XYZ file of C-alpha atoms in Angstrom:
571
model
C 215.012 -60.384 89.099
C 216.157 -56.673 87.744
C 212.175 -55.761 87.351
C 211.346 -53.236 89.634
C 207.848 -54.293 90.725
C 205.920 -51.815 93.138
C 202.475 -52.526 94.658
C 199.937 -50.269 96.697
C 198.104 -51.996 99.033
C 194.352 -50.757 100.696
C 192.972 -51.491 104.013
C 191.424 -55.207 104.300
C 187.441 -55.366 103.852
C 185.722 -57.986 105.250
C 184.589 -59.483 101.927
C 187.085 -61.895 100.739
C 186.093 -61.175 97.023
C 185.960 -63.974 94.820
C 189.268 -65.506 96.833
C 189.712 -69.049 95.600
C 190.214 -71.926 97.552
C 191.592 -74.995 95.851
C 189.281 -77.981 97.504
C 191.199 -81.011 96.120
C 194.351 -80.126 98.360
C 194.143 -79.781 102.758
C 195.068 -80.492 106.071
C 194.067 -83.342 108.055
C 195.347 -85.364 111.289
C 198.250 -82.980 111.053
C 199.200 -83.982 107.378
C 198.938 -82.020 104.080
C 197.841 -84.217 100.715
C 195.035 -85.121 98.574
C 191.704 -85.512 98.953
C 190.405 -88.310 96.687
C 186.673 -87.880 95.752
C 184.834 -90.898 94.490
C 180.922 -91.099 93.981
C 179.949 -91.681 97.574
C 183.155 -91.163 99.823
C 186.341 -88.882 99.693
C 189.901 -90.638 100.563
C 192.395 -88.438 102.263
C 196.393 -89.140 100.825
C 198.467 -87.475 103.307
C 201.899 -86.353 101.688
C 204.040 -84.849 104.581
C 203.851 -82.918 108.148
C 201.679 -80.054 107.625
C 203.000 -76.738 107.359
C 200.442 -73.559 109.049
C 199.989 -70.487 107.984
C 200.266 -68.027 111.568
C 200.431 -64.911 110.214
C 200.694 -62.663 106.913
C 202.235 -60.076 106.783
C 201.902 -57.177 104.442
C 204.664 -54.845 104.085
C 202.693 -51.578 103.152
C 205.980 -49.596 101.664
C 206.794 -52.029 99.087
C 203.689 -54.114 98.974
C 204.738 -57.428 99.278
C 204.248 -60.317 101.930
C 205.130 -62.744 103.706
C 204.140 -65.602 105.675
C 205.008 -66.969 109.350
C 204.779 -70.694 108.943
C 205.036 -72.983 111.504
C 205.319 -77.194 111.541
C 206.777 -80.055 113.584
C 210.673 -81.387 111.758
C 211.201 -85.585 112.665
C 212.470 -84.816 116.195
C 208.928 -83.338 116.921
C 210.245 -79.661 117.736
C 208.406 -76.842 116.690
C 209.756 -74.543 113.816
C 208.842 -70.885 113.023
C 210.132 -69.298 109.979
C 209.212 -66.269 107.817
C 208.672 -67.113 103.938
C 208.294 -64.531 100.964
C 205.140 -65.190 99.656
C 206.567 -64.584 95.985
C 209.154 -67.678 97.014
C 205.459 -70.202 97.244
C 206.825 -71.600 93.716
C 207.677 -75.450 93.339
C 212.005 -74.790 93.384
C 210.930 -71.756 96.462
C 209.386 -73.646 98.586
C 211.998 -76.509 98.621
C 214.150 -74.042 101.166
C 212.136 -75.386 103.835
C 213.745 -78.442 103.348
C 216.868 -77.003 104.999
C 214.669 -76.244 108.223
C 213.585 -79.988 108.220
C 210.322 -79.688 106.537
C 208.796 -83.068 104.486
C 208.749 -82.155 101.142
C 209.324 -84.573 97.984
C 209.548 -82.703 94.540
C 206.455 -84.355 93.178
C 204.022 -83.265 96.363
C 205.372 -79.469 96.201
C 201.949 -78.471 94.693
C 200.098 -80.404 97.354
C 201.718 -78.661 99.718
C 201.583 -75.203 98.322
C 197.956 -75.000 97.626
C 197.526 -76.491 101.248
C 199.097 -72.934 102.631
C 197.036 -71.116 99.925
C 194.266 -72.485 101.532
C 194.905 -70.933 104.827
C 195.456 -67.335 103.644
C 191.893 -66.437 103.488
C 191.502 -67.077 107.399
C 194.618 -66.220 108.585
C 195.214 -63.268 110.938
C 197.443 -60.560 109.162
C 199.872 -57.279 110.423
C 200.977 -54.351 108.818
C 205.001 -53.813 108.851
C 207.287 -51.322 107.174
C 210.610 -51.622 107.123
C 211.259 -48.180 105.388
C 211.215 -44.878 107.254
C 209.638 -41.301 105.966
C 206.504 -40.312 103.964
C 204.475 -42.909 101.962
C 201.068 -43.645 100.897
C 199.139 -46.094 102.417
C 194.923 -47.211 101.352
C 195.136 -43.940 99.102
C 196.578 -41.656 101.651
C 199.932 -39.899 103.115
C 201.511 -42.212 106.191
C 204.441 -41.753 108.151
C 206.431 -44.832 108.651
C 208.399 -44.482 112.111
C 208.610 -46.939 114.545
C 205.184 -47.111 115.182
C 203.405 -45.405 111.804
C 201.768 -42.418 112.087
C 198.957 -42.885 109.857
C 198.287 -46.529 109.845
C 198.448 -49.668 112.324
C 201.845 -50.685 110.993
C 205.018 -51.330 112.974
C 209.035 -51.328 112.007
C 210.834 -54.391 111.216
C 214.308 -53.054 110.891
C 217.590 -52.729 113.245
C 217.758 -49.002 113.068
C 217.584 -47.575 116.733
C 214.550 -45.180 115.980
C 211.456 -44.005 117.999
C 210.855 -42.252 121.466
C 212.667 -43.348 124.506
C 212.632 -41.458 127.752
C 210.711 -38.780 128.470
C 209.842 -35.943 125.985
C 209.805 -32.851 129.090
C 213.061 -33.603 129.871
C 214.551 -33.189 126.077
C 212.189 -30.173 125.579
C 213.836 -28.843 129.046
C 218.060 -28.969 127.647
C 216.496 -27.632 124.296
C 215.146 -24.934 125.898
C 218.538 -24.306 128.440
C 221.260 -25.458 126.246
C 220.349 -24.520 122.534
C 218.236 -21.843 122.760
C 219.860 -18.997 122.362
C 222.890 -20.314 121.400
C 222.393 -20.050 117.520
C 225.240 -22.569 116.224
C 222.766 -25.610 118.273
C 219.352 -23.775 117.359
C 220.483 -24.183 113.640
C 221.855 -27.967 114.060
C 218.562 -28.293 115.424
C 216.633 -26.632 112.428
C 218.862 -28.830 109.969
C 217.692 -31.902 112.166
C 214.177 -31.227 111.327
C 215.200 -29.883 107.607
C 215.402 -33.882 106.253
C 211.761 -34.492 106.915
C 211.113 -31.424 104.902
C 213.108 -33.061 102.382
C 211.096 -36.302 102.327
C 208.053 -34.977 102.117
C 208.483 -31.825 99.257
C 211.656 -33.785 97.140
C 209.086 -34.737 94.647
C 206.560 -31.517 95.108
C 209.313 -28.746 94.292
C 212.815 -30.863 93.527
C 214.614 -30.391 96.383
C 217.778 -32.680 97.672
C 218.995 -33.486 100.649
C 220.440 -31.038 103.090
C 224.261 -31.198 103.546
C 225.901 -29.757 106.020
C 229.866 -29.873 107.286
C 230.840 -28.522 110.154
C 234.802 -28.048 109.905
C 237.063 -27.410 112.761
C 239.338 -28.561 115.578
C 237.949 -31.863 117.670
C 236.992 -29.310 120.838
C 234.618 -27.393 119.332
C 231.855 -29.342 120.235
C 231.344 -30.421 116.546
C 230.494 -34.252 117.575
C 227.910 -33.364 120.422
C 226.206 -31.170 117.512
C 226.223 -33.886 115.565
C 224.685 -36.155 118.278
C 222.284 -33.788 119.220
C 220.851 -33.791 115.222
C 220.962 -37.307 115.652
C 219.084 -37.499 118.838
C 216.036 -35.912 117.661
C 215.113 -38.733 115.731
C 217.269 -42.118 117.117
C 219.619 -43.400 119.754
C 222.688 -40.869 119.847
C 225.113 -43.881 120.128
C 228.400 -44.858 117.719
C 227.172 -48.542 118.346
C 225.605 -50.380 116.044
C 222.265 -50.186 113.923
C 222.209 -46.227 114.920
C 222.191 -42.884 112.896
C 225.522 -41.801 113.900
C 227.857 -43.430 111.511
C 231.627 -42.526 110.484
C 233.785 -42.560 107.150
C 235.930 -45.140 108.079
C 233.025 -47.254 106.564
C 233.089 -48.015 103.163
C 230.836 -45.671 100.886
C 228.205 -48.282 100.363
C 227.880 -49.097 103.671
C 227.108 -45.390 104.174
C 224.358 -45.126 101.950
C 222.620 -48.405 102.372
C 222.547 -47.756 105.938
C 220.670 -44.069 105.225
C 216.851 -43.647 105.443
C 214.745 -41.128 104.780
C 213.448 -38.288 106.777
C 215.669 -39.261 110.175
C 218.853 -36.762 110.402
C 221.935 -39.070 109.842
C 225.581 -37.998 111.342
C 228.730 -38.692 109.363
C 231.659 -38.169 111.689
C 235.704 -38.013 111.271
C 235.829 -36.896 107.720
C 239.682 -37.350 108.404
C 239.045 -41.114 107.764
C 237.535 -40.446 104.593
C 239.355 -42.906 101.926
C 237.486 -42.507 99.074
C 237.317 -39.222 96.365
C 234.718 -36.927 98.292
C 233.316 -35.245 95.231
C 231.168 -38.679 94.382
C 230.780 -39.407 97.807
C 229.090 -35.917 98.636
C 227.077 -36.412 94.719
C 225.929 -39.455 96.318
C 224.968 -38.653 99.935
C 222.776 -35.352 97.638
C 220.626 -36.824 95.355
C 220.215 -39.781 97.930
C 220.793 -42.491 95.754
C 222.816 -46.070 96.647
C 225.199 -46.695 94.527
C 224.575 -49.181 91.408
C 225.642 -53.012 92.603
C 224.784 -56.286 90.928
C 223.479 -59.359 92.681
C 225.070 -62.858 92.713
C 223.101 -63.520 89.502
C 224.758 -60.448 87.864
C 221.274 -58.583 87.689
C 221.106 -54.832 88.382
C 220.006 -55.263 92.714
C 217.755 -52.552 93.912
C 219.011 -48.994 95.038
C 218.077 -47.307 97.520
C 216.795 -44.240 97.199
C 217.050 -41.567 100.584
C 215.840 -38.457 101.218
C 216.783 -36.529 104.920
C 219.417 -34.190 105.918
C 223.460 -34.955 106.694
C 225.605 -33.900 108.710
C 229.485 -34.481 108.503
C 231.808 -33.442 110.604
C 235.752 -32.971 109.594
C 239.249 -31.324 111.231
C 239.863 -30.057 107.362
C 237.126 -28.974 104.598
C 235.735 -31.568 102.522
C 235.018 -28.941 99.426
C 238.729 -28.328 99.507
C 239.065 -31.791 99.092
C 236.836 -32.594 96.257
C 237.037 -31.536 92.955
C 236.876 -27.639 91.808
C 233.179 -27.886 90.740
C 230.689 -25.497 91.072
C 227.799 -28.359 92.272
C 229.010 -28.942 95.076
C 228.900 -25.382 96.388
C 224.948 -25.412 96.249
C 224.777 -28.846 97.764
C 227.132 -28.762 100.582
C 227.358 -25.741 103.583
C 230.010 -25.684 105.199
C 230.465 -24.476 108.304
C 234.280 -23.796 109.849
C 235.525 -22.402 112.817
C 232.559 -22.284 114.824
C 232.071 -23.166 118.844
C 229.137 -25.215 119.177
C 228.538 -25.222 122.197
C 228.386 -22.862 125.167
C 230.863 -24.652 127.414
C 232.365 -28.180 128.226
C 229.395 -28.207 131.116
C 226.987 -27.753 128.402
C 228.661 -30.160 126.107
C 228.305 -33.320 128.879
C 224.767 -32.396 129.889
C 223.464 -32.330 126.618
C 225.037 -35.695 125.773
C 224.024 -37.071 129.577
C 220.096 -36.000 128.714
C 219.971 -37.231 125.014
C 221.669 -40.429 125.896
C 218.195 -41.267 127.669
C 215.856 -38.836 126.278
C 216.049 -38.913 122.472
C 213.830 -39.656 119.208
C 210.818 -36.952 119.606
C 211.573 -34.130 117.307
C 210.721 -35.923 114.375
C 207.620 -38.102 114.962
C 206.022 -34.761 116.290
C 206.974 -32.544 112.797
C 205.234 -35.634 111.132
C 202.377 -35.176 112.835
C 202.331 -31.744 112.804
C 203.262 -31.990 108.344
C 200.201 -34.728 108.224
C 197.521 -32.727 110.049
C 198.383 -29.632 107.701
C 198.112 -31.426 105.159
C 194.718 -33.200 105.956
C 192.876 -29.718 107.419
C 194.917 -27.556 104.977
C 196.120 -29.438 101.595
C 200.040 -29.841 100.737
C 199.674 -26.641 99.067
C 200.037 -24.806 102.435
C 203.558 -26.581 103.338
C 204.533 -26.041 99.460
C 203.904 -21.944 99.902
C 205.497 -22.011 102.758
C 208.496 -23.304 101.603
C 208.496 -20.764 98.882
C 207.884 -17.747 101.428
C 211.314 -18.849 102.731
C 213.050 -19.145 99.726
C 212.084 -15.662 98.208
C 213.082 -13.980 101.880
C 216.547 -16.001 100.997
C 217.286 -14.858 97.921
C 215.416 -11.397 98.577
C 218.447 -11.623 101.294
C 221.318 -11.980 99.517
C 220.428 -9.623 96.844
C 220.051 -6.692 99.672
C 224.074 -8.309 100.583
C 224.886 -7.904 98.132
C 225.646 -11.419 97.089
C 222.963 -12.289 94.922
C 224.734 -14.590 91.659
C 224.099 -17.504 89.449
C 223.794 -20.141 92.075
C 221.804 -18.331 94.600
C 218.360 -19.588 93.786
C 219.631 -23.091 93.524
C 221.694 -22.774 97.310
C 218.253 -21.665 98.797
C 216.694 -24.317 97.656
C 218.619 -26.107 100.224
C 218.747 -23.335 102.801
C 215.282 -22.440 102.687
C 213.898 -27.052 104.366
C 215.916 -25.743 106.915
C 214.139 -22.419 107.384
C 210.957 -24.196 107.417
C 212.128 -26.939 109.581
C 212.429 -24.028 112.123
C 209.243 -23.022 111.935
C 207.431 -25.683 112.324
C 209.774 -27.075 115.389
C 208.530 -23.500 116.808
C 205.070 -24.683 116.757
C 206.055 -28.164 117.569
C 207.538 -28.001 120.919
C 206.289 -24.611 121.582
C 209.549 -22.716 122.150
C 210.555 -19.387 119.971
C 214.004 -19.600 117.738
C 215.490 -17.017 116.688
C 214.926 -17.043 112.917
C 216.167 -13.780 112.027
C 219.865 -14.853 113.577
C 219.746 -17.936 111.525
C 219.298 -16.727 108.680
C 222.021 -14.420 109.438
C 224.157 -17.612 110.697
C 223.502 -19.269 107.139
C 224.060 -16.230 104.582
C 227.811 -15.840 106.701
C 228.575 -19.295 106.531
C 227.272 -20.033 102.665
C 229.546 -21.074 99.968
C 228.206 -19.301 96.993
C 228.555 -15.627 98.459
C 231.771 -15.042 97.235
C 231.703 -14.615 94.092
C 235.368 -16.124 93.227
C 234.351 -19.476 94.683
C 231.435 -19.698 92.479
C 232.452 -18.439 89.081
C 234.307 -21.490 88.122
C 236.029 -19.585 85.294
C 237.906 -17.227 87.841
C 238.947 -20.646 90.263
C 240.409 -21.827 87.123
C 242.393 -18.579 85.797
C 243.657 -18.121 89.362
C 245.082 -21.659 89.851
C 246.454 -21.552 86.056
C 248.219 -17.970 86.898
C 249.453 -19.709 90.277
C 251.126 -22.194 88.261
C 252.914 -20.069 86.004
C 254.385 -17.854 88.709
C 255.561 -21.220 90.294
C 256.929 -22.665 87.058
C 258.421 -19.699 85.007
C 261.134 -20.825 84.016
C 259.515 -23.770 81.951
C 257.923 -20.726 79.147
C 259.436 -19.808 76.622
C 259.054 -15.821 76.983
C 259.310 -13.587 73.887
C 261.674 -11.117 74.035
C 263.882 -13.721 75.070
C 267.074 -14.660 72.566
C 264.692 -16.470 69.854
C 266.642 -19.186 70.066
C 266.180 -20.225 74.202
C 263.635 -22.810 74.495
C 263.659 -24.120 78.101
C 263.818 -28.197 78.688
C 260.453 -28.778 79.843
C 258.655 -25.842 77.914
C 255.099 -25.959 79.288
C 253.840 -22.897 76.440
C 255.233 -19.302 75.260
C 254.389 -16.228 76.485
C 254.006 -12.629 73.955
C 253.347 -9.350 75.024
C 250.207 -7.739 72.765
C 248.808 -4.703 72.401
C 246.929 -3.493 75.801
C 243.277 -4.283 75.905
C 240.765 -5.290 78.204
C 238.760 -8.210 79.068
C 234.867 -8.067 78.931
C 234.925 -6.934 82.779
C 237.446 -4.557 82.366
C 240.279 -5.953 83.295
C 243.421 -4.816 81.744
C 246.170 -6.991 79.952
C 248.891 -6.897 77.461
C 250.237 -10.361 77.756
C 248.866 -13.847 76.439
C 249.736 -17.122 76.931
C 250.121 -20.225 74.285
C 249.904 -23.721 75.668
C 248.900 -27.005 73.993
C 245.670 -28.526 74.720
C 247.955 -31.563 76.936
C 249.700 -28.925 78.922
C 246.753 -27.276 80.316
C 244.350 -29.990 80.360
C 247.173 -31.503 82.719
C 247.549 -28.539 84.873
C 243.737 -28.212 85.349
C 243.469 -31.684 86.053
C 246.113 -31.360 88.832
C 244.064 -28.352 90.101
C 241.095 -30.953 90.274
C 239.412 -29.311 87.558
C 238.258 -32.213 85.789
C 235.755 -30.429 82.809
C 237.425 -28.414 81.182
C 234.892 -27.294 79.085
C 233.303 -25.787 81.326
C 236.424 -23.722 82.070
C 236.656 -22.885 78.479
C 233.373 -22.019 77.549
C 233.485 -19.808 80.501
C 237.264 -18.033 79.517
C 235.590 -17.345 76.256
C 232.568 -15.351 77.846
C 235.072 -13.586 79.659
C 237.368 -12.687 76.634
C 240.317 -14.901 78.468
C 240.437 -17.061 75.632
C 241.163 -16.017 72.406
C 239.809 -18.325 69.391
C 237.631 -18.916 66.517
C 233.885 -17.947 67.269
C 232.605 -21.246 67.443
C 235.535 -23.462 68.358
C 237.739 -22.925 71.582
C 240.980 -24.981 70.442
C 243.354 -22.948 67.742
C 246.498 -24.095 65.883
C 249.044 -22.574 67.861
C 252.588 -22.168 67.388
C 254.854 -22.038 70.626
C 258.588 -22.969 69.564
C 259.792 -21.168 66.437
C 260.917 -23.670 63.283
C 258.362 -25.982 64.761
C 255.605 -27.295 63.451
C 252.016 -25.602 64.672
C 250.207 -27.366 67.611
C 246.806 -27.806 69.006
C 246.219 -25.792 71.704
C 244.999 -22.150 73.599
C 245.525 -18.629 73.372
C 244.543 -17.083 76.852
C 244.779 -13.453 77.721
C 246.578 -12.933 80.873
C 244.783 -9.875 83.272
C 246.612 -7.418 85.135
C 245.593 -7.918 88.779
C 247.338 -8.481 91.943
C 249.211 -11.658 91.940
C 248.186 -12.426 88.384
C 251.671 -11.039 86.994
């Protein structure tokens, strides 16, 4: 069904309150059926080979359970199977059929109160098969591979949890990435998606994305598997946390859970438009699919940091739009790490020693929170982001997306922190905040003012295309074969900024939607509303379109006037 049901379940008392057992319907001699009560003696109808209830299990992060049956088929062999309790209906429980259970339609209910029966007694286990934060009998757990929190183990493929021995990961940490600031940040981003899981509803975070752009020996795809590492198997094989584009988009994010660093490697395989892709992999949400029946099948919903790896920049890629610059840093032309020596002994050590970081920084979050209250992660986080911003203003580079970019920037900051206290080795937090402010998107300020990305691609195009304008001054009567608009000198004046110009352009509202569009500028309001603030665009006060008349003897068109600056290149 399309009903999203949730269900919180408490530790088991010993009472069995008011849990009703249905006495007409049994077990006996190994049969289920009917017991038939007269005045002075009760008649036992078996129906079919009795099916026992070995085990429930309750899955504490969705709340629902199931039940390991067992019963003989005709040959006399013993079958196990696991059954959705919510499946115990008269059609559900005819799937046992397939497995070689005895079951006629009419005796379903016989044999479906006889397993109700059995629930009261039977021995249960906790199981998850979700990773990250959730709340378990009323308070915060950590599901990992073994919860931290509550007696409840993982029932999924993912290759999660500790393996080897902790010293000798802390030991490569400590020689390897120490030191070497491009690793102790890939490190701090590792820890940065726990961050994530745990504050994304307590101050609206997202998930932390970071690309690392650059040649294939840089040492980009040991980085990458030494983010993965600190929470799973480093591996490309199956069921692991290192994953690659050639997958389809879906298979991405359905294989994505929270809190555990994920790698996406070889951007260069990338098939799909990035700009939804890198939406998606941000807000953490699976995209929309329907199930066999056509209903609306469950999302799933992630929150944890990324990293993706390409030879060529996946914001140049995507579409001109300014969201993406506060979701995604991107990091080019940087050495990872220290040497080709380093490079093999940090894969040779993680290969064997891996998962640690992150069950320790839950730990660590969880007994914070229970001596201290949330409240002293939340401020925390917020100490970070004011030093951010409180940064970039002394840079210089303080603008409109700043305080949204640190919101990002500052999990990772506090990731670094607490991996400090964690495993008890100083990084250098000064040099990485340094590291990010260099490498951030959003500090110049042509990249982020979406207006100015716009004007500068539209001016590129005319310089390439001149000859398709009409330019006054011109014999009146030379209209070129593909005329793309018509350009008029004015009287000098200045934009809002300053900016000197003396020319403006006329172009119909097709023309340039169709050169922004080829620019991958795909709202152009935005771009307009923008131009106007700016003085670019010329127009009515509350409209941006005019009536516009580019060829003389023609009729009037819908379309732009846009004042064309003096700068360098823009002529």
């Amino acid at each position: 069904s399309n009903m999203n049901l949730t269900a919180t379940i408490n530790k088991a008392s010993n009472k069995k309150e008011n849990y009703f057992t249905y006495e007409k319907y049994g077990i006996e001699n190994g049969n289920y059926g009917i017991f038939e009560r007269k005045k002075d003696s009760t008649t036992f109808i078996p129906k079919g080979s009795a099916i026992y209830v070995d085990k429930i299990i309750n899955r504490i992060d969705t709340g629902e359970k199931f039940l390991m049956l067992h019963f003989y088929d005709s040959q006399g062999c013993k079958v196990k199977t696991t059954f959705p309790r919510k499946d115990l209906t008269e059609t559900g429980i005819m799937a046992l059929l397939g497995f070689g259970a005895q079951i006629l339609k009419q005796d379903a209910r016989a044999l479906i109160t006889s397993i109700m029966n059995q629930e009261p007694n039977a021995p249960y286990r906790l199981e998850h098969k979700k990773l990250g934060f959730s709340i378990y009998d009323g308070k915060t757990v950590f599901l990992a591979r073994n919860a931290i929190g509550a007696d409840s183990k993982y029932d999924g493929k993912l290759k999660i949890g500790k393996t080897g021995k902790y010293k000798k990961w802390n030991e490569m940490i400590k020689e390897e990435v120490i030191g070497n600031i491009p690793l102790e940040f890939i490190l701090a981003v590792a820890g940065s998606g726990i961050f994530t899981d745990y504050l994304r509803d307590k101050v609206q975070v997202e998930n932390v994305i970071v690309n690392l752009v650059g040649e294939s020996s840089t040492g980009k795809s040991t980085a990458g598997l030494l983010l993965v590492s600190c929470g799973a198997k480093p591996t490309f094989q199956g069921n692991s946390l290192a994953l690659n584009f050639s997958d389809t988009q879906n298979a991405i994010l359905a294989s994505i859970p929270s809190s555990y660093p994920v790698l996406i490697d070889e951007g260069s395989l990338c098939r799909y438009n990035p700009t939804s892709f890198l939406y998606n992999i941000s807000s953490g949400k699976e995209k929309e699919r329907l199930t066999k029946n056509l209903d609306k099948a469950d999302a799933s919903y992630f929150s944890t940091a990324i990293v993706t790896t390409s030879e060529k920049s996946l914001l140049s890629m995507a579409d001109e739009n300014s969201g993406l610059l506060v979701r995604v840093l991107e990091i080019e032309n940087v050495v990872w790490t220290k040497s080709a020596e380093s490079s093999d002994k940090i894969k040779n050590i993680i290969s064997s020693n891996h998962g640690w970081l992150i069950p320790k920084l839950a730990e660590k979050i969880l007994s914070v929170e229970r001596e201290q209250g949330q409240e002293e992660i939340i401020s925390k986080y917020y100490h970070f982001h004011k030093l951010l911003v409180e940064n970039s203003k002394q840079q210089g580079h303080y603008n409109n997306l700043t305080e949204r970019a640190c919101k990002q920037y500052a999990l990772i900051l506090l990731s670094a922190s607490f991996i400090e206290d964690v495993i008890g080795i100083r990084l250098h937090i000064d040099e990485l905040i340094n590291f990010i402010e260099t490498h951030s998107p959003i500090k110049e300020e042509n990249r982020v003012d979406i207006g100015q990305r716009a004007l500068s691609y539209l001016m590129q195009y005319i310089s390439e295309h001149y000859s398709q304008f009409c330019i006054e001054g011109d014999s009146a009567d030379f209209v070129p074969k593909d005329c793309a608009g018509r350009i008029t000198k004015v009287c000098p004046s200045t934009l809002i900024d300053g900016t000197p110009y003396s020319k403006r352009l006329y172009i119909t509202n097709i023309k340039l939607t169709s050169i922004l569009h080829a620019g991958q500028f795909p709202d152009i309001k935005v771009i307009l509303k923008r131009w106007k603030e700016e003085g670019i665009l010329k127009s009515e006060k509350d409209r941006y379109i005019s009536d516009i008349q580019i060829v003389k003897e023609m009729p009037k068109v819908k379309g732009y006037m846009i004042n064309m600056p003096e700068q360098e290149g823009h002529q």
